[in-house]
Backbone as a printed PyTorch tensor [residue, N CA C, xyz], in Angstrom:
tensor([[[  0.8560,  -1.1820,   0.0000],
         [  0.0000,   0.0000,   0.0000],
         [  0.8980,   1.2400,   0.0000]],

        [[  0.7380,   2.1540,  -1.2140],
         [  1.7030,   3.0840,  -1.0600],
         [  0.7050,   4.7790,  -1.4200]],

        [[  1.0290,   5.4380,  -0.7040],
         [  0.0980,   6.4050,  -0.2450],
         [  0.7070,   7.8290,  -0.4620]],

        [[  0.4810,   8.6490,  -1.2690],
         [  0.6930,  10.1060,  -1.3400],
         [ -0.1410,  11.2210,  -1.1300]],

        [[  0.6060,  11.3690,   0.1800],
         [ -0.3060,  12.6270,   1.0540],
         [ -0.2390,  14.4170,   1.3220]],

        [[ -0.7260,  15.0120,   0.5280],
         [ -0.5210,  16.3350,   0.5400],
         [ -1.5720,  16.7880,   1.1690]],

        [[ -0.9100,  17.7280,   2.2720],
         [ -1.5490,  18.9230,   2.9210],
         [ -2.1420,  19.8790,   1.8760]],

        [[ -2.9880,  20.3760,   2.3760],
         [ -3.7060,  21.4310,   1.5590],
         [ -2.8380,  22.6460,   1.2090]],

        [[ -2.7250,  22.6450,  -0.0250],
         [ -1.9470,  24.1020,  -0.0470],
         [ -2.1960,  25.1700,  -0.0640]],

        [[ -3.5250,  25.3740,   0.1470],
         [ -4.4060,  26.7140,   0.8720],
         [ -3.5080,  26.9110,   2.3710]],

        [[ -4.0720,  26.1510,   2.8640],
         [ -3.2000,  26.3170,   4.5790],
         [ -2.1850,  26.4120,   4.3940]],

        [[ -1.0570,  25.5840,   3.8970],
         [  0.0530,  26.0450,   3.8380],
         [  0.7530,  27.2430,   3.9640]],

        [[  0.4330,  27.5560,   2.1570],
         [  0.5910,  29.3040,   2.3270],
         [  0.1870,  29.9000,   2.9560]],

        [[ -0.9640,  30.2420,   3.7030],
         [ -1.3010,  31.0800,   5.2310],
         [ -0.8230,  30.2380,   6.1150]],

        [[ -0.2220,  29.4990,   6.6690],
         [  1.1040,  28.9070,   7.4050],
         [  2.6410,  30.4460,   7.2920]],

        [[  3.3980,  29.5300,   5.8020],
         [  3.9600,  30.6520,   5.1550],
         [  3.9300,  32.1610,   5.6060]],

        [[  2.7370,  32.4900,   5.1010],
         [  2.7870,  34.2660,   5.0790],
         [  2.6320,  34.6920,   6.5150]],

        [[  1.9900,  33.8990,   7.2290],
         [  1.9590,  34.2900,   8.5100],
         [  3.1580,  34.3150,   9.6530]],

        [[  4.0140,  33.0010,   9.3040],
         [  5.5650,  33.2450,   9.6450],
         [  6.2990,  34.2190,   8.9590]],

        [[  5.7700,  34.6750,   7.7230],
         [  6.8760,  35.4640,   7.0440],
         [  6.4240,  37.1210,   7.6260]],

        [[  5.4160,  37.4670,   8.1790],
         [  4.7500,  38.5640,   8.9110],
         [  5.3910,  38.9210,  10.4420]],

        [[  5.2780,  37.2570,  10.6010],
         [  5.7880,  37.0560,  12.4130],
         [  6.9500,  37.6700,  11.9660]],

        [[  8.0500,  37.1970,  11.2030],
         [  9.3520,  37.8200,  11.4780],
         [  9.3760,  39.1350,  11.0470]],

        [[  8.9100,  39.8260,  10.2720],
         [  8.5480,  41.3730,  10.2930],
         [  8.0300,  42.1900,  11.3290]],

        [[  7.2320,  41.3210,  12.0950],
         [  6.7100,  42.2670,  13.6000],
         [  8.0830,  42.0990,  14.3040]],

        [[  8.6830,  40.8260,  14.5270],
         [  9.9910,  40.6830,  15.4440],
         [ 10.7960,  41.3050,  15.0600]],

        [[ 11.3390,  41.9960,  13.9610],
         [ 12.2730,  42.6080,  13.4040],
         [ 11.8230,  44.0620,  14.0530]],

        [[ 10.7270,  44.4620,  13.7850],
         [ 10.0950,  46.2020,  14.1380],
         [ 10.3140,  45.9300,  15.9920]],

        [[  9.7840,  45.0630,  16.7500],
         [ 10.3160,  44.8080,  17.9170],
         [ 11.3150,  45.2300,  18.3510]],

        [[ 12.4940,  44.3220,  18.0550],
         [ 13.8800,  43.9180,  18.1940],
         [ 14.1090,  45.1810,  17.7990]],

        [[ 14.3490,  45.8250,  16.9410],
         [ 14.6740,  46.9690,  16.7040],
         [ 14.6880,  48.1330,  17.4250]],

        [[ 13.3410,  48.2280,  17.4630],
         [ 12.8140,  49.4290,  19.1420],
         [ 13.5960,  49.2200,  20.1350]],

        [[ 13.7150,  47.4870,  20.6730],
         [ 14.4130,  47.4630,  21.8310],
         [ 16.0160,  47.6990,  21.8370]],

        [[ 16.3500,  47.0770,  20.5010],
         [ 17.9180,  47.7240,  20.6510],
         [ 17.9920,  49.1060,  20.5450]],

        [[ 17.1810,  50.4330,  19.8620],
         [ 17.5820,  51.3800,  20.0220],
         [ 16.8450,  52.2460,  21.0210]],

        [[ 16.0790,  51.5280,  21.8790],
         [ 15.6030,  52.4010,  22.8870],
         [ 14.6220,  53.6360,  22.4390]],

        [[ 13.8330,  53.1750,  21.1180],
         [ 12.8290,  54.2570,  20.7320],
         [ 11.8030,  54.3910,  21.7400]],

        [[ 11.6490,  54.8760,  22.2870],
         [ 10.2980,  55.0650,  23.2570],
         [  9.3300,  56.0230,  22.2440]],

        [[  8.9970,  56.3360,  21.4440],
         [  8.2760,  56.5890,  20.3990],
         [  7.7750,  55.1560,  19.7100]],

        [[  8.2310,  54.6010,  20.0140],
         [  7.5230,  53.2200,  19.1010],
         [  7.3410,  52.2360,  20.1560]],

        [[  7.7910,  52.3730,  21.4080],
         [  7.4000,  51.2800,  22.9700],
         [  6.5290,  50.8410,  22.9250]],

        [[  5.1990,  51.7740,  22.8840],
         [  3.9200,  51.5360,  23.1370],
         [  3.0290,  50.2590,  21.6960]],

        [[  3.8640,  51.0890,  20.5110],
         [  3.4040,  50.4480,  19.2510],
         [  3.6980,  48.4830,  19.6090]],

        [[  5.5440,  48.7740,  19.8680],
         [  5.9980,  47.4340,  19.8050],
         [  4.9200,  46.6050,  21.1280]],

        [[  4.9430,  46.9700,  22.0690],
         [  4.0550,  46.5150,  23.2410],
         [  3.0900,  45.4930,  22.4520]],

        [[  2.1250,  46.3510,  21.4100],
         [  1.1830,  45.9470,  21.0730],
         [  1.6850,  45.0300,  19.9740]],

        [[  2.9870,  44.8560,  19.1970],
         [  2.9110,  43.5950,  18.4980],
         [  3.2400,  42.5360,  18.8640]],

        [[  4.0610,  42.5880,  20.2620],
         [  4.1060,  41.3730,  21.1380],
         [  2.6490,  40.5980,  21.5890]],

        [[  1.7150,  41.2910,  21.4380],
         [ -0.0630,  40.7620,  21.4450],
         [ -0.4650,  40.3160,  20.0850]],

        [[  0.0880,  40.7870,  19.2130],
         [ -0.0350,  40.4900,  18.2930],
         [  0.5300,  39.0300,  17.4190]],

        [[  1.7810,  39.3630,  17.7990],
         [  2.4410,  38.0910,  17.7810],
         [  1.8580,  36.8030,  18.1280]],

        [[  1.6870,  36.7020,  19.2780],
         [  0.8410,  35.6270,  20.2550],
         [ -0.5070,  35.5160,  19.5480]],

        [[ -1.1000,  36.7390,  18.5420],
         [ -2.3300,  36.3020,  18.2540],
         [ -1.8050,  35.4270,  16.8560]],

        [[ -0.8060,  35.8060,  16.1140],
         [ -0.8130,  35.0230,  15.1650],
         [  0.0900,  33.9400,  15.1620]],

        [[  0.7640,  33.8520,  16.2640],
         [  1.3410,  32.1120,  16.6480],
         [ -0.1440,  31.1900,  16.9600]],

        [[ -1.2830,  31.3790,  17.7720],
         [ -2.2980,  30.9360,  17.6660],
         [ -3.0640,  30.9530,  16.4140]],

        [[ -2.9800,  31.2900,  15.7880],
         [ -3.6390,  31.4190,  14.2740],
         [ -2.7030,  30.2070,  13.4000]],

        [[ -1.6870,  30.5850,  13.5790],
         [ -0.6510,  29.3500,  12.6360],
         [ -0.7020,  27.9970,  13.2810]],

        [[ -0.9910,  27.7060,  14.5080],
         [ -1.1250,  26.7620,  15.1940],
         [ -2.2020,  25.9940,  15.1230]],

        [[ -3.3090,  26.5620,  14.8150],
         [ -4.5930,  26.4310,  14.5410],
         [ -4.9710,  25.4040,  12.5010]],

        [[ -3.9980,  26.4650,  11.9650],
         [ -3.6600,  25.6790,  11.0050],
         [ -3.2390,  24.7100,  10.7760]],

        [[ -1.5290,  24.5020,  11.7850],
         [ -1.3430,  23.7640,  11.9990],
         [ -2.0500,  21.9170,  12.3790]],

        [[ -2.6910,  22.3690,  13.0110],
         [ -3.8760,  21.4660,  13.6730],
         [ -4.7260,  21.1250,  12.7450]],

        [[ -5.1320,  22.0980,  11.7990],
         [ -5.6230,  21.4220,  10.6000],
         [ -5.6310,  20.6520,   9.4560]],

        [[ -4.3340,  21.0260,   8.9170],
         [ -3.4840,  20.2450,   8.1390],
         [ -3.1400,  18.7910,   8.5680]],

        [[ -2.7590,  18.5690,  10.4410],
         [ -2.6670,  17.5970,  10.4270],
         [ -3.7640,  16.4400,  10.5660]],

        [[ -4.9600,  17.3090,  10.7720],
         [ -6.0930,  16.5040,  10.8830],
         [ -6.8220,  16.1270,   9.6820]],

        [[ -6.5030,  16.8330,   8.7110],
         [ -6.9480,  16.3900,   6.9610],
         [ -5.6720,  15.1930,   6.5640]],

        [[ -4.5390,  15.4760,   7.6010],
         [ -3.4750,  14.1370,   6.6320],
         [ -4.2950,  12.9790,   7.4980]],

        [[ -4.4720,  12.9940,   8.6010],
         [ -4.8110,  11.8530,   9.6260],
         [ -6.1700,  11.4840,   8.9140]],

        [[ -6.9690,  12.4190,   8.5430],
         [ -8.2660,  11.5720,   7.5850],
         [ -7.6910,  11.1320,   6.4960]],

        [[ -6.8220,  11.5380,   5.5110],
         [ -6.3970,  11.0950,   4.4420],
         [ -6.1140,   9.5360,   4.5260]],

        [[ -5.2630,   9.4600,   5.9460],
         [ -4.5560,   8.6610,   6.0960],
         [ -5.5010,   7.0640,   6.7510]],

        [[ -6.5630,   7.5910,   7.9220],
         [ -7.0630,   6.8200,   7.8590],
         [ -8.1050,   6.0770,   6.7750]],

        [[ -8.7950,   7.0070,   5.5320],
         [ -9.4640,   6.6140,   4.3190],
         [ -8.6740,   5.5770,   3.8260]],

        [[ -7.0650,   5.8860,   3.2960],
         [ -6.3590,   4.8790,   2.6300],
         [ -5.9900,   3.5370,   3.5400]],

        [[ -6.4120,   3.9310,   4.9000],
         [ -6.4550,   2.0380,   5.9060],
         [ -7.5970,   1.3750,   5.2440]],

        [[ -8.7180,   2.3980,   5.5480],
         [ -9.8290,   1.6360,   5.5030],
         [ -9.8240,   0.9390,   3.9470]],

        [[ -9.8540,   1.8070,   2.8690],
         [ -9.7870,   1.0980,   1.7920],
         [ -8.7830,   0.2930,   1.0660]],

        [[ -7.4270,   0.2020,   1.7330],
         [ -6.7520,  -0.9980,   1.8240],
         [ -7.2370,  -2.1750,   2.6910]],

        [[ -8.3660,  -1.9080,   3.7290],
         [ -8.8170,  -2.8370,   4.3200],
         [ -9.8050,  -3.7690,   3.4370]],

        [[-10.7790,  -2.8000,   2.9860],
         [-11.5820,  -3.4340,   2.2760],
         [-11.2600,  -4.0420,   0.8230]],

        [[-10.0230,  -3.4150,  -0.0380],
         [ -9.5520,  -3.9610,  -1.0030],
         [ -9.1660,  -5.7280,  -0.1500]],

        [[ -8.5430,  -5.8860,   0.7530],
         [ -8.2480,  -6.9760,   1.2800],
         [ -9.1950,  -8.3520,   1.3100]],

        [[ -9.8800,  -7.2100,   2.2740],
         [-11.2550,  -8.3470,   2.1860],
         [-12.0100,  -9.1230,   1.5270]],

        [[-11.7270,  -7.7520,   0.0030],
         [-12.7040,  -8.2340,  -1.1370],
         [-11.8910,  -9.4500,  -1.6000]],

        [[-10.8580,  -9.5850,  -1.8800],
         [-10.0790, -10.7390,  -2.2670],
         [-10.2160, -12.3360,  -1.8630]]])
């Protein structure tokens, strides 16, 4: 039984873009904090909330993707089961 399983590549890419965002807020972060902007403190404050909202968002995906391979995966038991049987 040999089985080829792809994640959705909808999720994926919003996987993708959403890490590729995360490191753009961490960069505007990191930045503030190495130069001590207190003009942007308050901003960065708020993408550290932000952050956390979209590590839960990618995680969430996460969780999805693996739950469409785990159906994938159990469909191709079952109907290797029943190919079996029929024999």
């Amino acid at each position: 039984m040999t089985t080829e399983i792809k994640p959705n590549n909808r999720f994926v890419k919003m996987a993708y873009y959403i890490s590729q965002l995360q490191d753009e807020v961490q960069i505007v972060i990191d930045e503030t904090e190495k130069n001590n902007d207190l003009r942007m403190s308050d901003f960065a404050e708020r993408l550290v909330d932000i952050q956390n909202y979209l590590s839960g968002i990618k995680g969430e995906i996460g969780d999805q993707i693996g739950g469409l391979i785990i159906d994938q995966i159990d469909d191709d038991v079952y109907k290797h089961k029943t190919e079996l049987s029929d024999k």
